[in-house]
PDB file of C-alpha atoms in Angstrom:
ATOM      1  CA  ILE A  70      -0.076   0.051  -0.305  1.00 55.00           C
ATOM      2  CA  ARG A  71       1.629   3.203  -0.655  1.00 61.00           C
ATOM      3  CA  ASN A  72      -0.389   7.035  -0.344  1.00 68.00           C
ATOM      4  CA  SER A  73       1.536  10.145  -1.680  1.00 70.00           C
ATOM      5  CA  PHE A  74       1.099  13.474  -3.221  1.00 70.00           C
ATOM      6  CA  ASP A  75       2.406  13.745  -6.754  1.00 72.00           C
ATOM      7  CA  ILE A  76       2.392  16.802  -9.393  1.00 74.00           C
ATOM      8  CA  ARG A  77       1.793  14.710 -12.342  1.00 71.00           C
ATOM      9  CA  GLU A  78       2.803  17.405 -15.271  1.00 74.00           C
ATOM     10  CA  GLY A  79       2.747  20.655 -15.746  1.00 82.00           C
ATOM     11  CA  ASN A  80       2.626  21.947 -19.228  1.00 84.00           C
ATOM     12  CA  LEU A  81       3.284  25.292 -21.187  1.00 87.00           C
ATOM     13  CA  TYR A  82       1.471  25.583 -24.501  1.00 88.00           C
ATOM     14  CA  VAL A  83       2.362  28.924 -26.857  1.00 92.00           C
ATOM     15  CA  GLU A  84       0.920  29.791 -30.245  1.00 93.00           C
ATOM     16  CA  ALA A  85       1.218  32.362 -32.593  1.00 94.00           C
ATOM     17  CA  THR A  86      -0.130  32.769 -36.187  1.00 94.00           C
ATOM     18  CA  LEU A  87       0.601  35.247 -38.762  1.00 92.00           C
ATOM     19  CA  GLY A  88      -2.125  35.209 -41.847  1.00 92.00           C
ATOM     20  CA  ASN A  89      -1.626  30.637 -42.871  1.00 94.00           C
ATOM     21  CA  ALA A  90       1.041  30.284 -41.043  1.00 95.00           C
ATOM     22  CA  THR A  91       1.272  29.134 -37.257  1.00 96.00           C
ATOM     23  CA  LEU A  92       4.395  27.927 -35.384  1.00 95.00           C
ATOM     24  CA  ALA A  93       3.293  26.139 -31.423  1.00 95.00           C
ATOM     25  CA  LEU A  94       5.189  24.746 -28.297  1.00 92.00           C
ATOM     26  CA  ASP A  95       3.961  22.474 -26.135  1.00 90.00           C
ATOM     27  CA  GLU A  96       6.358  22.197 -22.928  1.00 87.00           C
ATOM     28  CA  THR A  97       6.248  19.807 -20.387  1.00 82.00           C
ATOM     29  CA  MET A  98       7.548  21.873 -17.254  1.00 76.00           C
ATOM     30  CA  THR A  99       7.315  19.848 -14.711  1.00 76.00           C
ATOM     31  CA  PRO A 100       8.451  16.763 -13.337  1.00 73.00           C
ATOM     32  CA  GLY A 101      11.919  15.987 -14.560  1.00 69.00           C
ATOM     33  CA  GLY A 102      12.130  19.325 -15.532  1.00 69.00           C
ATOM     34  CA  ALA A 103      11.652  21.263 -19.360  1.00 72.00           C
ATOM     35  CA  GLU A 104      10.872  18.635 -21.745  1.00 77.00           C
ATOM     36  CA  SER A 105       9.238  19.431 -25.693  1.00 82.00           C
ATOM     37  CA  ARG A 106       6.009  17.099 -26.131  1.00 85.00           C
ATOM     38  CA  GLU A 107       5.432  19.132 -30.159  1.00 90.00           C
ATOM     39  CA  ALA A 108       7.165  21.926 -31.481  1.00 92.00           C
ATOM     40  CA  TYR A 109       6.040  22.691 -34.980  1.00 95.00           C
ATOM     41  CA  GLY A 110       5.449  24.751 -37.924  1.00 96.00           C
ATOM     42  CA  LEU A 111       2.266  25.059 -39.434  1.00 97.00           C
ATOM     43  CA  VAL A 112       1.141  26.483 -43.134  1.00 97.00           C
ATOM     44  CA  ARG A 113      -2.350  26.071 -44.051  1.00 96.00           C
ATOM     45  CA  GLY A 114      -3.060  25.372 -47.458  1.00 94.00           C
ATOM     46  CA  PRO A 115      -6.198  25.583 -50.082  1.00 94.00           C
ATOM     47  CA  GLY A 116      -9.407  23.134 -49.663  1.00 91.00           C
ATOM     48  CA  GLY A 117      -9.166  22.930 -46.124  1.00 93.00           C
ATOM     49  CA  SER A 118      -5.324  21.402 -46.194  1.00 96.00           C
ATOM     50  CA  TRP A 119      -2.210  21.906 -43.954  1.00 96.00           C
ATOM     51  CA  VAL A 120       0.913  21.246 -43.732  1.00 97.00           C
ATOM     52  CA  ARG A 121       3.375  20.990 -40.463  1.00 96.00           C
ATOM     53  CA  ALA A 122       6.709  19.581 -39.497  1.00 96.00           C
ATOM     54  CA  GLY A 123       9.147  19.682 -36.103  1.00 94.00           C
ATOM     55  CA  LEU A 124       8.821  17.320 -33.317  1.00 92.00           C
ATOM     56  CA  LEU A 125       4.576  16.244 -33.702  1.00 92.00           C
ATOM     57  CA  LEU A 126       2.424  13.469 -32.034  1.00 90.00           C
ATOM     58  CA  GLN A 127       2.007  10.541 -34.344  1.00 90.00           C
ATOM     59  CA  PRO A 128      -1.682  10.308 -35.783  1.00 92.00           C
ATOM     60  CA  PHE A 129      -3.038   6.716 -34.520  1.00 94.00           C
ATOM     61  CA  GLY A 130      -6.570   6.082 -33.279  1.00 93.00           C
ATOM     62  CA  LEU A 131      -8.213   8.334 -30.315  1.00 93.00           C
ATOM     63  CA  ARG A 132      -5.998  11.155 -28.330  1.00 88.00           C
ATOM     64  CA  ILE A 133      -7.264  10.453 -24.983  1.00 88.00           C
ATOM     65  CA  TRP A 134      -6.285  11.828 -22.502  1.00 83.00           C
ATOM     66  CA  ASP A 135      -4.578   8.762 -20.648  1.00 86.00           C
ATOM     67  CA  ASP A 136      -1.284   8.685 -21.724  1.00 83.00           C
ATOM     68  CA  ASP A 137      -0.785   5.110 -19.660  1.00 87.00           C
ATOM     69  CA  ALA A 138      -3.924   3.829 -21.607  1.00 92.00           C
ATOM     70  CA  PHE A 139      -2.427   0.843 -23.850  1.00 94.00           C
ATOM     71  CA  THR A 140      -4.085   2.115 -26.719  1.00 94.00           C
ATOM     72  CA  ARG A 141      -2.244   5.184 -26.842  1.00 92.00           C
ATOM     73  CA  LYS A 142       1.357   3.755 -24.858  1.00 90.00           C
ATOM     74  CA  VAL A 143       1.326   0.186 -27.246  1.00 91.00           C
ATOM     75  CA  SER A 144       0.535   2.250 -30.687  1.00 89.00           C
ATOM     76  CA  GLY A 145       2.995   5.187 -29.557  1.00 85.00           C
ATOM     77  CA  SER A 146       0.705   7.715 -30.192  1.00 86.00           C
ATOM     78  CA  ASN A 147       1.215   9.732 -27.246  1.00 84.00           C
ATOM     79  CA  TYR A 148       2.992  12.793 -25.262  1.00 81.00           C
ATOM     80  CA  ALA A 149       5.917  10.409 -24.734  1.00 79.00           C
ATOM     81  CA  SER A 150       6.548   9.355 -27.796  1.00 81.00           C
ATOM     82  CA  SER A 151       6.492  12.476 -29.887  1.00 86.00           C
ATOM     83  CA  ASP A 152       8.811  12.137 -33.035  1.00 90.00           C
ATOM     84  CA  LEU A 153      10.909  14.458 -35.446  1.00 91.00           C
ATOM     85  CA  GLY A 154       8.650  14.230 -38.998  1.00 92.00           C
ATOM     86  CA  VAL A 155       6.187  15.938 -41.140  1.00 96.00           C
ATOM     87  CA  GLU A 156       2.561  15.698 -41.430  1.00 96.00           C
ATOM     88  CA  LEU A 157      -0.242  16.344 -44.360  1.00 97.00           C
ATOM     89  CA  GLY A 158      -3.499  17.158 -43.099  1.00 96.00           C
ATOM     90  CA  LEU A 159      -6.979  17.483 -44.922  1.00 96.00           C
ATOM     91  CA  GLU A 160     -10.022  18.806 -43.371  1.00 94.00           C
ATOM     92  CA  ARG A 161     -13.708  18.482 -46.313  1.00 92.00           C
ATOM     93  CA  GLY A 162     -16.924  18.356 -44.698  1.00 90.00           C
ATOM     94  CA  ARG A 163     -17.373  15.352 -42.677  1.00 93.00           C
ATOM     95  CA  PHE A 164     -13.746  13.632 -44.001  1.00 95.00           C
ATOM     96  CA  GLY A 165     -10.603  14.259 -42.279  1.00 96.00           C
ATOM     97  CA  MET A 166      -6.930  12.757 -43.099  1.00 96.00           C
ATOM     98  CA  LEU A 167      -3.533  12.984 -41.204  1.00 96.00           C
ATOM     99  CA  VAL A 168      -0.345  11.163 -42.407  1.00 96.00           C
ATOM    100  CA  ALA A 169       2.722  11.755 -41.510  1.00 95.00           C
ATOM    101  CA  ILE A 170       6.155  10.822 -42.061  1.00 94.00           C
ATOM    102  CA  ALA A 171       8.903  10.445 -38.958  1.00 92.00           C
ATOM    103  CA  ASN A 172      12.021   9.109 -37.851  1.00 88.00           C
ATOM    104  CA  GLY A 173      10.453   6.200 -36.155  1.00 82.00           C
ATOM    105  CA  THR A 174      12.826   6.918 -33.308  1.00 73.00           C
ATOM    106  CA  ALA A 175      10.473   8.546 -30.741  1.00 62.00           C
ATOM    107  CA  GLY A 176      12.668  12.168 -30.693  1.00 53.00           C
ATOM    108  CA  ALA A 177      15.991  10.398 -30.638  1.00 54.00           C
ATOM    109  CA  ALA A 178      18.370  10.774 -33.527  1.00 58.00           C
ATOM    110  CA  ASP A 179      17.834   8.760 -36.370  1.00 63.00           C
ATOM    111  CA  ASP A 180      19.283   5.046 -36.463  1.00 61.00           C
ATOM    112  CA  ASN A 181      18.689   3.873 -39.608  1.00 62.00           C
ATOM    113  CA  ASN A 182      17.294   4.847 -42.971  1.00 70.00           C
ATOM    114  CA  ALA A 183      13.850   4.081 -42.968  1.00 76.00           C
ATOM    115  CA  LYS A 184      10.955   5.816 -41.673  1.00 86.00           C
ATOM    116  CA  GLN A 185       8.213   5.668 -39.953  1.00 91.00           C
ATOM    117  CA  VAL A 186       4.721   6.260 -41.425  1.00 94.00           C
ATOM    118  CA  SER A 187       1.266   6.517 -39.917  1.00 95.00           C
ATOM    119  CA  GLY A 188      -1.834   7.726 -40.475  1.00 95.00           C
ATOM    120  CA  THR A 189      -6.082   8.405 -39.590  1.00 96.00           C
ATOM    121  CA  VAL A 190      -9.372   8.812 -41.379  1.00 97.00           C
ATOM    122  CA  GLN A 191     -11.803   9.610 -40.426  1.00 96.00           C
ATOM    123  CA  TYR A 192     -15.758  10.439 -40.760  1.00 96.00           C
ATOM    124  CA  LEU A 193     -17.694  12.842 -38.627  1.00 92.00           C
ATOM    125  CA  SER A 194     -21.449  12.938 -39.114  1.00 88.00           C
ATOM    126  CA  ARG A 195     -23.345  14.313 -35.510  1.00 81.00           C
ATOM    127  CA  PRO A 196     -23.925  12.721 -33.353  1.00 87.00           C
ATOM    128  CA  PHE A 197     -21.331   9.802 -34.917  1.00 90.00           C
ATOM    129  CA  ARG A 198     -17.140   9.569 -35.280  1.00 94.00           C
ATOM    130  CA  LEU A 199     -15.699   6.537 -37.500  1.00 96.00           C
ATOM    131  CA  GLY A 200     -12.216   6.332 -37.907  1.00 97.00           C
ATOM    132  CA  ALA A 201      -9.524   3.514 -38.988  1.00 98.00           C
ATOM    133  CA  SER A 202      -5.690   4.025 -38.490  1.00 97.00           C
ATOM    134  CA  GLY A 203      -2.536   2.391 -39.904  1.00 97.00           C
ATOM    135  CA  LEU A 204       1.209   2.553 -39.379  1.00 95.00           C
ATOM    136  CA  GLY A 205       3.826   1.218 -40.733  1.00 94.00           C
ATOM    137  CA  ASN A 206       7.965   1.501 -39.326  1.00 91.00           C
ATOM    138  CA  VAL A 207      11.669  -0.721 -40.458  1.00 87.00           C
ATOM    139  CA  GLY A 208      13.535  -0.550 -38.009  1.00 82.00           C
ATOM    140  CA  PRO A 209      17.420  -1.595 -37.477  1.00 79.00           C
ATOM    141  CA  GLU A 210      16.453  -5.063 -35.607  1.00 83.00           C
ATOM    142  CA  SER A 211      12.301  -5.349 -36.815  1.00 87.00           C
ATOM    143  CA  THR A 212      10.098  -4.551 -38.391  1.00 91.00           C
ATOM    144  CA  ARG A 213       6.693  -2.655 -36.862  1.00 92.00           C
ATOM    145  CA  SER A 214       3.020  -2.664 -37.690  1.00 95.00           C
ATOM    146  CA  GLY A 215      -0.509  -1.704 -36.970  1.00 96.00           C
ATOM    147  CA  ALA A 216      -3.835  -0.900 -37.896  1.00 97.00           C
ATOM    148  CA  GLY A 217      -7.103  -1.095 -35.801  1.00 97.00           C
ATOM    149  CA  GLY A 218     -10.211   0.823 -36.423  1.00 97.00           C
ATOM    150  CA  PHE A 219     -12.495   3.907 -33.312  1.00 97.00           C
ATOM    151  CA  PHE A 220     -15.870   5.106 -32.718  1.00 96.00           C
ATOM    152  CA  GLY A 221     -17.721   8.166 -30.665  1.00 96.00           C
ATOM    153  CA  THR A 222     -21.222   8.730 -30.484  1.00 96.00           C
ATOM    154  CA  ARG A 223     -23.681  11.271 -28.211  1.00 93.00           C
ATOM    155  CA  LEU A 224     -26.970  10.104 -27.415  1.00 92.00           C
ATOM    156  CA  GLY A 225     -27.845  12.964 -25.363  1.00 91.00           C
ATOM    157  CA  ARG A 226     -25.729  13.019 -22.087  1.00 94.00           C
ATOM    158  CA  LEU A 227     -24.433   9.755 -22.691  1.00 96.00           C
ATOM    159  CA  THR A 228     -21.287   9.404 -24.373  1.00 96.00           C
ATOM    160  CA  LEU A 229     -19.625   6.166 -25.948  1.00 97.00           C
ATOM    161  CA  LEU A 230     -16.054   6.116 -27.027  1.00 97.00           C
ATOM    162  CA  GLY A 231     -14.450   2.609 -28.802  1.00 97.00           C
ATOM    163  CA  GLU A 232     -11.125   1.533 -30.160  1.00 98.00           C
ATOM    164  CA  VAL A 233      -9.320  -1.716 -31.079  1.00 98.00           C
ATOM    165  CA  ALA A 234      -5.945  -2.284 -32.649  1.00 97.00           C
ATOM    166  CA  TRP A 235      -3.572  -5.052 -34.006  1.00 97.00           C
ATOM    167  CA  PHE A 236       0.250  -4.737 -33.641  1.00 96.00           C
ATOM    168  CA  ALA A 237       2.952  -7.131 -35.076  1.00 96.00           C
ATOM    169  CA  GLU A 238       6.491  -6.536 -35.072  1.00 93.00           C
ATOM    170  CA  ARG A 239       8.498  -9.147 -37.408  1.00 93.00           C
ATOM    171  CA  LEU A 240      11.959  -9.966 -35.386  1.00 91.00           C
ATOM    172  CA  ASP A 241      15.004  -9.779 -37.762  1.00 86.00           C
ATOM    173  CA  LYS A 242      17.014 -11.867 -36.568  1.00 86.00           C
ATOM    174  CA  THR A 243      14.544 -14.858 -35.252  1.00 88.00           C
ATOM    175  CA  GLY A 244      12.410 -14.167 -38.147  1.00 86.00           C
ATOM    176  CA  ARG A 245       9.945 -14.867 -35.346  1.00 91.00           C
ATOM    177  CA  THR A 246       6.664 -12.119 -35.683  1.00 93.00           C
ATOM    178  CA  LEU A 247       4.877 -10.967 -32.223  1.00 92.00           C
ATOM    179  CA  GLN A 248       1.368 -10.336 -32.268  1.00 95.00           C
ATOM    180  CA  SER A 249      -0.929  -7.924 -29.959  1.00 96.00           C
ATOM    181  CA  ILE A 250      -3.768  -6.298 -29.510  1.00 97.00           C
ATOM    182  CA  VAL A 251      -5.130  -3.293 -27.338  1.00 97.00           C
ATOM    183  CA  ALA A 252      -8.713  -2.354 -26.609  1.00 98.00           C
ATOM    184  CA  LEU A 253     -10.324   0.505 -24.786  1.00 97.00           C
ATOM    185  CA  GLY A 254     -14.497   1.079 -23.668  1.00 97.00           C
ATOM    186  CA  GLU A 255     -15.784   4.656 -23.081  1.00 97.00           C
ATOM    187  CA  LEU A 256     -18.529   5.515 -21.408  1.00 97.00           C
ATOM    188  CA  ASP A 257     -19.053   9.007 -20.347  1.00 97.00           C
ATOM    189  CA  LEU A 258     -22.408  10.150 -18.627  1.00 97.00           C
ATOM    190  CA  LEU A 259     -23.389  13.878 -17.980  1.00 96.00           C
ATOM    191  CA  LEU A 260     -25.490  14.179 -14.497  1.00 95.00           C
ATOM    192  CA  THR A 261     -25.553  17.771 -14.248  1.00 94.00           C
ATOM    193  CA  ARG A 262     -23.707  20.961 -15.891  1.00 92.00           C
ATOM    194  CA  GLY A 263     -20.121  20.448 -14.993  1.00 92.00           C
ATOM    195  CA  LEU A 264     -20.125  17.217 -13.067  1.00 96.00           C
ATOM    196  CA  ASN A 265     -19.134  13.785 -15.246  1.00 96.00           C
ATOM    197  CA  LEU A 266     -19.511  10.178 -14.551  1.00 97.00           C
ATOM    198  CA  LYS A 267     -16.739   8.009 -16.284  1.00 97.00           C
ATOM    199  CA  LEU A 268     -16.697   4.753 -16.545  1.00 97.00           C
ATOM    200  CA  VAL A 269     -12.940   3.385 -18.603  1.00 97.00           C
ATOM    201  CA  TYR A 270     -12.508  -0.615 -18.987  1.00 98.00           C
ATOM    202  CA  GLU A 271      -9.120  -1.340 -21.082  1.00 97.00           C
ATOM    203  CA  TYR A 272      -7.931  -4.870 -22.874  1.00 97.00           C
ATOM    204  CA  HIS A 273      -4.321  -5.432 -23.636  1.00 97.00           C
ATOM    205  CA  ASP A 274      -3.032  -9.087 -24.939  1.00 96.00           C
ATOM    206  CA  PRO A 275       0.891  -8.355 -25.617  1.00 94.00           C
ATOM    207  CA  PHE A 276       1.686 -11.980 -26.944  1.00 92.00           C
ATOM    208  CA  LEU A 277      -1.225 -13.569 -29.113  1.00 92.00           C
ATOM    209  CA  ASP A 278       0.471 -16.722 -29.372  1.00 88.00           C
ATOM    210  CA  VAL A 279       0.506 -17.294 -25.413  1.00 86.00           C
ATOM    211  CA  THR A 280      -1.665 -17.952 -22.901  1.00 85.00           C
ATOM    212  CA  GLU A 281      -2.847 -16.213 -19.974  1.00 84.00           C
ATOM    213  CA  GLU A 282      -0.547 -13.361 -20.716  1.00 89.00           C
ATOM    214  CA  GLU A 283      -3.649 -10.712 -20.949  1.00 94.00           C
ATOM    215  CA  LYS A 284      -3.779  -7.425 -19.150  1.00 96.00           C
ATOM    216  CA  THR A 285      -6.707  -6.009 -17.877  1.00 97.00           C
ATOM    217  CA  ARG A 286      -8.030  -2.794 -15.967  1.00 97.00           C
ATOM    218  CA  LEU A 287     -11.529  -0.990 -14.816  1.00 97.00           C
ATOM    219  CA  ARG A 288     -11.628   2.210 -14.027  1.00 96.00           C
ATOM    220  CA  ALA A 289     -14.497   4.560 -12.166  1.00 97.00           C
ATOM    221  CA  LEU A 290     -13.802   8.305 -12.266  1.00 96.00           C
ATOM    222  CA  ALA A 291     -16.317  11.164 -11.293  1.00 97.00           C
ATOM    223  CA  GLU A 292     -15.095  14.638 -12.914  1.00 96.00           C
ATOM    224  CA  TRP A 293     -16.448  17.938 -11.314  1.00 95.00           C
ATOM    225  CA  PHE A 294     -15.415  21.133 -13.627  1.00 93.00           C
ATOM    226  CA  VAL A 295     -15.858  23.832 -11.125  1.00 92.00           C
ATOM    227  CA  SER A 296     -15.209  26.915 -13.648  1.00 91.00           C
ATOM    228  CA  PRO A 297     -13.579  26.332 -17.484  1.00 86.00           C
ATOM    229  CA  MET A 298      -9.978  26.744 -15.824  1.00 90.00           C
ATOM    230  CA  VAL A 299     -10.542  24.224 -13.079  1.00 94.00           C
ATOM    231  CA  ASN A 300     -11.314  20.182 -12.783  1.00 93.00           C
ATOM    232  CA  VAL A 301     -11.359  17.922 -10.040  1.00 95.00           C
ATOM    233  CA  SER A 302     -11.950  14.035 -10.193  1.00 95.00           C
ATOM    234  CA  ILE A 303     -11.748  11.097  -7.868  1.00 96.00           C
ATOM    235  CA  GLY A 304     -11.428   7.932  -9.051  1.00 96.00           C
ATOM    236  CA  TYR A 305     -10.267   4.282  -8.698  1.00 97.00           C
ATOM    237  CA  LEU A 306      -8.196   1.732 -10.867  1.00 96.00           C
ATOM    238  CA  ALA A 307      -8.788  -1.872 -10.783  1.00 96.00           C
ATOM    239  CA  GLN A 308      -6.449  -3.738 -12.362  1.00 95.00           C
ATOM    240  CA  MET A 309      -5.656  -8.287 -13.499  1.00 95.00           C
ATOM    241  CA  ALA A 310      -2.560  -8.733 -15.170  1.00 94.00           C
ATOM    242  CA  PRO A 311      -0.184 -11.890 -14.774  1.00 92.00           C
ATOM    243  CA  PRO A 312       0.788 -12.713 -11.509  1.00 90.00           C
ATOM    244  CA  GLN A 313       4.226 -12.292 -12.025  1.00 89.00           C
ATOM    245  CA  ASP A 314       3.706  -8.748 -12.986  1.00 90.00           C
ATOM    246  CA  ARG A 315       3.533  -7.074  -9.968  1.00 89.00           C
ATOM    247  CA  GLN A 316       2.796  -3.592 -10.838  1.00 89.00           C
ATOM    248  CA  GLY A 317       0.012  -5.083 -13.403  1.00 90.00           C
ATOM    249  CA  ASN A 318      -2.260  -5.935 -10.553  1.00 93.00           C
ATOM    250  CA  LEU A 319      -2.000  -3.049  -7.848  1.00 92.00           C
ATOM    251  CA  ASP A 320      -5.592  -1.198  -7.344  1.00 94.00           C
ATOM    252  CA  ALA A 321      -5.409   2.603  -7.252  1.00 93.00           C
ATOM    253  CA  LEU A 322      -7.279   5.224  -5.913  1.00 94.00           C
ATOM    254  CA  THR A 323      -6.833   8.891  -6.930  1.00 91.00           C
ATOM    255  CA  GLY A 324      -7.669  12.169  -6.875  1.00 92.00           C
ATOM    256  CA  GLU A 325      -6.629  14.730  -9.088  1.00 90.00           C
ATOM    257  CA  LEU A 326      -6.858  18.798  -9.206  1.00 91.00           C
ATOM    258  CA  HIS A 327      -6.231  20.488 -12.777  1.00 88.00           C
ATOM    259  CA  VAL A 328      -5.953  23.898 -13.011  1.00 88.00           C
ATOM    260  CA  PHE A 329      -5.501  25.596 -16.704  1.00 82.00           C
ATOM    261  CA  PHE A 330      -4.544  29.368 -16.764  1.00 76.00           C
TER     262      PHE A 330
END
């Protein structure tokens, strides 16, 4: 049993726009010192298109807030895995598309001549969102690929989100291919203005050819948006994993304060 106060993150956002060009910076200030999550230049083109370059989040799946979610962590599309590259985007009516070419080394120096390609397409039609994502990355010791789909819908005060993704990594030395699956389901109920109840289910099978390696999480959360600038939440996380994964079997009771200024 462990209880402690902790600063999970403190971020600085800066954006400057002049005509069709934008410079943006998303900087983590604490804990552990300053570190860029995103730093890029963006130029808007005709017909709802744009191009941006720099340190970018890679487009894959739903960009939910929780970086520790299996769908975010395993895919590499999270704030801890931003990468140097170029992204092309297009939004036309109900259709949207993102395609990015990056080093494939999560912000580090490029260690090979190949690049990671990832992308997302989605269709928006109130109250539905449907999308699909894919990625491919040839590394110095393995080749990784992935594909997934996601959806979102709102029914009155109820919001539903879902995502499923499959990944495969082929090891060059052995020729073996490791396959994994991640899934997420989320239900949000707006009780009253500013008060939201959230229930999240997560699933991760890291090795499809190995039995009893599955991990699951169930999170219940109450969120109170005191004002547009202040958010308070309290939640409980229940985890199940193989017995040897001690960390993956720990439950947690959390309370969080988010302040935006």
